C-alpha cells in the first residue's frame, strides 16, 4: 500500500501562488501515477492533473505538477490564484491508472485546504 500526506494549503490573496506537497510512503515504486484533484463545497471532485513516475513535470496552464523521486514527493504549483480555486486539494495515487476518474485511484491523501481571497 501507499500512504499519502498532503500539505501546503493556506489562505492567499488572488494573484498569489502556492505549492502543495504530496509525500508518499510505504510501497512506493517507480511505476505509479499521482493525480491531483480538488473539491469545492457542494461540488464534485475535479481532476487537476496527473504525473507519471517517469515524468519530472507536467504543466497545464496555471498548474504545474512536478515530482522529486528522491523525496518521494509530488508537488502542485498553482500560480495566479483565483477565488474560484478555493477548494480542498487532494493527491491520489495508483499503480496502473493514469486518468481523470477519481474512482479509479486507490490511494488518497487527507486533503489540504486552499482559500483564495479576492
Coordinates of N, CA and C in Angstrom, one line a residue:
X1 N 0.8 -1.2 0.0 CA 0.0 0.0 0.0 C 0.9 1.2 0.0
X2 N 0.2 2.3 -0.4 CA 0.9 3.6 -0.4 C 0.2 4.6 0.5
X3 N 0.9 5.3 1.3 CA 0.3 6.3 2.2 C 0.7 7.7 1.6
X4 N -0.3 8.6 1.6 CA -0.1 9.9 1.0 C -0.4 11.0 2.1
X5 N 0.4 12.0 2.2 CA 0.1 13.1 3.1 C 0.2 14.4 2.3
X6 N -0.9 15.1 2.3 CA -1.0 16.4 1.6 C -0.6 17.5 2.5
X7 N 0.0 18.5 2.0 CA 0.3 19.7 2.8 C 0.5 20.9 1.9
X8 N 0.6 22.1 2.6 CA 1.0 23.3 1.8 C -0.2 24.2 1.6
X9 N -1.4 23.9 1.9 CA -2.5 24.7 1.7 C -2.5 25.9 2.6
X10 N -3.4 26.9 2.4 CA -3.5 28.0 3.2 C -4.4 29.1 2.6
X11 N -4.3 30.3 3.2 CA -5.1 31.4 2.8 C -4.2 32.4 2.0
X12 N -4.5 32.6 0.8 CA -3.7 33.5 -0.1 C -4.6 34.5 -0.8
X13 N -4.0 35.6 -1.2 CA -4.8 36.6 -1.9 C -4.8 36.2 -3.4
X14 N -5.8 36.7 -4.1 CA -5.8 36.4 -5.5 C -4.6 37.0 -6.2
X15 N -4.1 36.2 -7.2 CA -2.8 36.6 -7.8 C -1.6 36.0 -7.3
X16 N -1.7 35.4 -6.1 CA -0.6 34.8 -5.4 C -0.4 33.4 -5.9
X17 N 0.6 32.7 -5.3 CA 1.0 31.4 -5.7 C 1.0 30.5 -4.5
X18 N 0.9 29.2 -4.7 CA 1.0 28.2 -3.6 C 1.7 27.0 -4.2
X19 N 2.4 26.3 -3.4 CA 2.9 25.0 -3.8 C 2.5 23.9 -2.8
X20 N 1.7 23.0 -3.3 CA 1.2 21.9 -2.4 C 2.1 20.7 -2.6
X21 N 2.2 20.0 -1.5 CA 3.1 18.8 -1.5 C 2.3 17.5 -1.2
X22 N 2.7 16.5 -1.8 CA 2.1 15.2 -1.5 C 3.3 14.2 -1.3
X23 N 3.5 13.9 0.0 CA 4.5 13.0 0.4 C 4.0 11.5 0.4
X24 N 4.7 10.7 -0.3 CA 4.3 9.3 -0.4 C 5.3 8.4 0.5
X25 N 4.7 7.4 1.1 CA 5.5 6.4 1.8 C 4.8 5.1 1.7
X26 N 5.5 4.1 2.2 CA 5.0 2.7 2.0 C 5.5 2.1 0.8
X27 N 4.7 1.4 0.1 CA 5.1 0.6 -1.0 C 5.2 1.4 -2.3
X28 N 6.0 2.4 -2.3 CA 6.2 3.3 -3.4 C 7.1 2.6 -4.5
X29 N 6.9 2.9 -5.7 CA 7.7 2.3 -6.7 C 7.8 3.3 -7.9
X30 N 8.6 3.0 -8.8 CA 8.7 3.9 -10.0 C 7.6 3.7 -11.0
X31 N 6.6 2.9 -10.7 CA 5.6 2.7 -11.7 C 4.2 3.3 -11.4
X32 N 4.2 4.1 -10.3 CA 2.8 4.6 -10.0 C 2.6 6.0 -10.5
X33 N 1.4 6.4 -10.6 CA 0.9 7.7 -11.1 C 0.3 8.4 -10.0
X34 N 0.6 9.7 -9.9 CA 0.0 10.6 -8.9 C -0.9 11.6 -9.6
X35 N -2.1 11.7 -9.1 CA -3.0 12.7 -9.6 C -3.4 13.7 -8.6
X36 N -3.7 14.9 -9.0 CA -4.3 15.9 -8.1 C -5.7 16.2 -8.4
X37 N -6.5 16.3 -7.4 CA -7.9 16.7 -7.5 C -8.2 17.8 -6.6
X38 N -9.4 18.4 -6.8 CA -9.8 19.4 -5.9 C -11.3 19.3 -5.8
X39 N -11.8 19.7 -4.6 CA -13.3 19.7 -4.4 C -13.7 20.9 -3.6
X40 N -14.6 21.6 -4.2 CA -15.2 22.8 -3.5 C -16.5 22.4 -2.8
X41 N -16.9 23.1 -1.8 CA -18.2 22.7 -1.1 C -19.3 22.6 -2.1
X42 N -20.0 21.5 -2.0 CA -21.2 21.4 -2.9 C -20.9 21.0 -4.3
X43 N -19.7 20.7 -4.6 CA -19.3 20.4 -6.0 C -18.6 19.0 -6.0
X44 N -18.6 18.4 -7.2 CA -17.9 17.1 -7.4 C -16.4 17.3 -7.4
X45 N -15.7 16.2 -7.1 CA -14.3 16.3 -7.1 C -13.8 16.5 -8.5
X46 N -12.9 17.4 -8.7 CA -12.5 17.8 -10.1 C -11.0 17.4 -10.3
X47 N -10.7 16.9 -11.4 CA -9.4 16.5 -11.8 C -8.6 17.7 -12.1
X48 N -7.4 17.8 -11.6 CA -6.5 19.0 -11.9 C -5.4 18.5 -12.8
X49 N -4.8 17.4 -12.6 CA -3.8 16.9 -13.5 C -3.1 15.7 -12.8
X50 N -2.2 15.0 -13.6 CA -1.5 13.8 -13.1 C -0.1 13.8 -13.6
X51 N 0.7 13.0 -13.0 CA 2.1 12.8 -13.5 C 2.5 11.4 -13.3
X52 N 3.2 10.9 -14.2 CA 3.8 9.5 -14.1 C 5.1 9.6 -13.4
X53 N 5.5 8.4 -12.9 CA 6.8 8.4 -12.2 C 7.9 8.7 -13.1
X54 N 7.8 8.4 -14.4 CA 8.9 8.6 -15.3 C 9.0 10.1 -15.8
X55 N 8.0 10.9 -15.4 CA 8.0 12.3 -15.9 C 8.3 13.2 -14.7
X56 N 9.1 14.2 -15.0 CA 9.6 15.1 -14.0 C 8.6 16.2 -13.7
X57 N 7.9 16.7 -14.8 CA 6.9 17.7 -14.6 C 5.8 17.7 -15.6
X58 N 4.7 18.3 -15.3 CA 3.6 18.3 -16.2 C 2.9 19.7 -16.0
X59 N 2.8 20.4 -17.1 CA 2.3 21.8 -17.0 C 1.0 21.9 -17.7
X60 N 0.0 22.5 -17.0 CA -1.3 22.7 -17.6 C -1.8 24.1 -17.2
X61 N -1.5 25.1 -18.0 CA -1.9 26.4 -17.7 C -1.3 27.0 -16.4
X62 N -2.1 27.3 -15.4 CA -1.6 27.9 -14.2 C -1.1 26.8 -13.2
X63 N -1.2 25.5 -13.6 CA -0.9 24.4 -12.7 C 0.3 23.6 -13.2
X64 N 1.2 23.4 -12.4 CA 2.4 22.7 -12.7 C 2.6 21.5 -11.7
X65 N 2.6 20.3 -12.2 CA 2.9 19.2 -11.3 C 4.3 18.7 -11.5
X66 N 5.0 18.5 -10.4 CA 6.4 18.0 -10.6 C 6.6 17.0 -9.5
X67 N 7.7 16.3 -9.6 CA 8.0 15.2 -8.6 C 9.4 15.2 -8.3
X68 N 9.7 14.8 -7.1 CA 11.1 14.6 -6.6 C 11.1 13.1 -6.2
X69 N 11.7 12.3 -7.0 CA 11.8 10.9 -6.8 C 12.6 10.5 -5.5
X70 N 13.6 11.3 -5.3 CA 14.4 11.0 -4.1 C 13.6 11.2 -2.8
X71 N 12.8 12.3 -2.8 CA 12.0 12.5 -1.6 C 10.6 11.9 -1.6
X72 N 10.3 11.2 -2.7 CA 9.0 10.5 -2.9 C 7.9 11.5 -2.7
X73 N 8.1 12.7 -3.3 CA 7.1 13.8 -3.1 C 6.7 14.3 -4.4
X74 N 5.4 14.6 -4.6 CA 4.9 15.2 -5.8 C 4.4 16.6 -5.4
X75 N 4.6 17.6 -6.2 CA 4.2 19.0 -5.9 C 3.1 19.4 -6.9
X76 N 2.3 20.3 -6.5 CA 1.3 21.0 -7.3 C 1.6 22.5 -7.1
X77 N 2.1 23.2 -8.1 CA 2.3 24.6 -8.1 C 1.2 25.3 -8.8
X78 N 0.5 26.2 -8.1 CA -0.6 26.9 -8.6 C -0.2 28.4 -8.7
X79 N -0.2 29.0 -9.8 CA 0.2 30.4 -10.0 C -1.1 31.2 -10.3
X80 N -1.0 32.5 -10.0 CA -2.1 33.5 -10.3 C -3.4 32.9 -9.8
X81 N -3.4 32.6 -8.5 CA -4.6 32.0 -7.9 C -5.8 32.9 -8.0
X82 N -6.9 32.3 -8.2 CA -8.2 33.0 -8.3 C -9.2 32.5 -7.2
X83 N -10.1 33.3 -6.8 CA -11.1 32.9 -5.8 C -11.8 31.5 -6.2
X84 N -12.0 31.3 -7.4 CA -12.6 30.0 -7.8 C -11.7 28.8 -7.7
X85 N -10.4 29.0 -7.3 CA -9.5 27.9 -7.0 C -9.7 27.5 -5.5
X86 N -10.5 28.2 -4.8 CA -10.8 27.8 -3.4 C -11.4 26.4 -3.4
X87 N -10.7 25.5 -2.6 CA -11.2 24.1 -2.6 C -10.3 23.3 -1.6
X88 N -10.7 22.1 -1.3 CA -9.8 21.2 -0.7 C -9.0 20.4 -1.8
X89 N -7.7 20.4 -1.7 CA -6.9 19.7 -2.8 C -6.4 18.4 -2.2
X90 N -6.6 17.4 -3.1 CA -6.2 16.0 -2.7 C -5.2 15.5 -3.7
X91 N -4.2 14.7 -3.3 CA -3.4 13.9 -4.2 C -3.9 12.5 -4.1
X92 N -3.7 11.8 -5.2 CA -4.2 10.4 -5.2 C -3.1 9.6 -6.0
X93 N -3.0 8.3 -5.8 CA -2.0 7.5 -6.5 C -2.6 6.2 -6.9
X94 N -2.0 5.7 -7.9 CA -2.4 4.3 -8.4 C -1.3 3.7 -9.1
X95 N -1.2 2.4 -9.1 CA -0.1 1.7 -9.8 C -0.3 1.6 -11.3
X96 N -1.5 1.7 -11.7 CA -1.7 1.5 -13.2 C -2.5 2.6 -13.9
X97 N -3.5 3.1 -13.1 CA -4.4 4.0 -13.8 C -3.8 5.4 -13.9
X98 N -4.0 6.0 -15.1 CA -3.5 7.3 -15.4 C -4.6 8.1 -16.1
X99 N -5.5 8.7 -15.3 CA -6.6 9.4 -15.9 C -7.2 10.3 -15.0
X100 N -8.5 10.8 -15.3 CA -9.1 11.8 -14.5 C -10.3 11.3 -13.7
X101 N -10.5 10.0 -13.6 CA -11.6 9.4 -12.9 C -11.2 9.2 -11.4
X102 N -11.7 9.9 -10.5 CA -11.2 9.8 -9.1 C -11.6 8.4 -8.5
X103 N -12.6 7.7 -9.1 CA -13.0 6.4 -8.6 C -12.0 5.3 -8.9
X104 N -11.1 5.6 -9.8 CA -10.1 4.6 -10.2 C -8.7 4.7 -9.5
X105 N -8.6 5.7 -8.6 CA -7.4 5.9 -7.8 C -7.6 5.2 -6.5
X106 N -6.6 4.4 -6.1 CA -6.8 3.5 -4.9 C -6.3 4.2 -3.7
X107 N -5.4 5.1 -3.8 CA -4.8 5.7 -2.6 C -5.0 7.2 -2.6
X108 N -5.3 7.8 -1.4 CA -5.6 9.2 -1.3 C -5.0 9.8 -0.1
X109 N -4.6 11.1 -0.3 CA -4.1 11.9 0.8 C -5.4 12.4 1.6
X110 N -5.1 13.1 2.7 CA -6.2 13.5 3.5 C -6.8 14.9 3.1
X111 N -6.1 15.5 2.2 CA -6.5 16.8 1.6 C -5.9 18.0 2.4
X112 N -5.7 19.1 1.6 CA -5.2 20.3 2.2 C -6.1 21.5 1.6
X113 N -6.5 22.4 2.5 CA -7.4 23.4 2.1 C -6.7 24.6 1.5
X114 N -7.2 25.1 0.4 CA -6.7 26.3 -0.2 C -7.8 27.3 -0.3
X115 N -7.6 28.5 0.3 CA -8.6 29.5 0.2 C -8.0 30.7 -0.4
X116 N -8.7 31.3 -1.4 CA -8.2 32.4 -2.1 C -9.1 33.6 -1.9
X117 N -8.6 34.7 -1.4 CA -9.4 35.8 -1.1 C -9.3 36.8 -2.3
X118 N -10.4 37.5 -2.5 CA -10.3 38.5 -3.6 C -9.9 39.9 -3.2

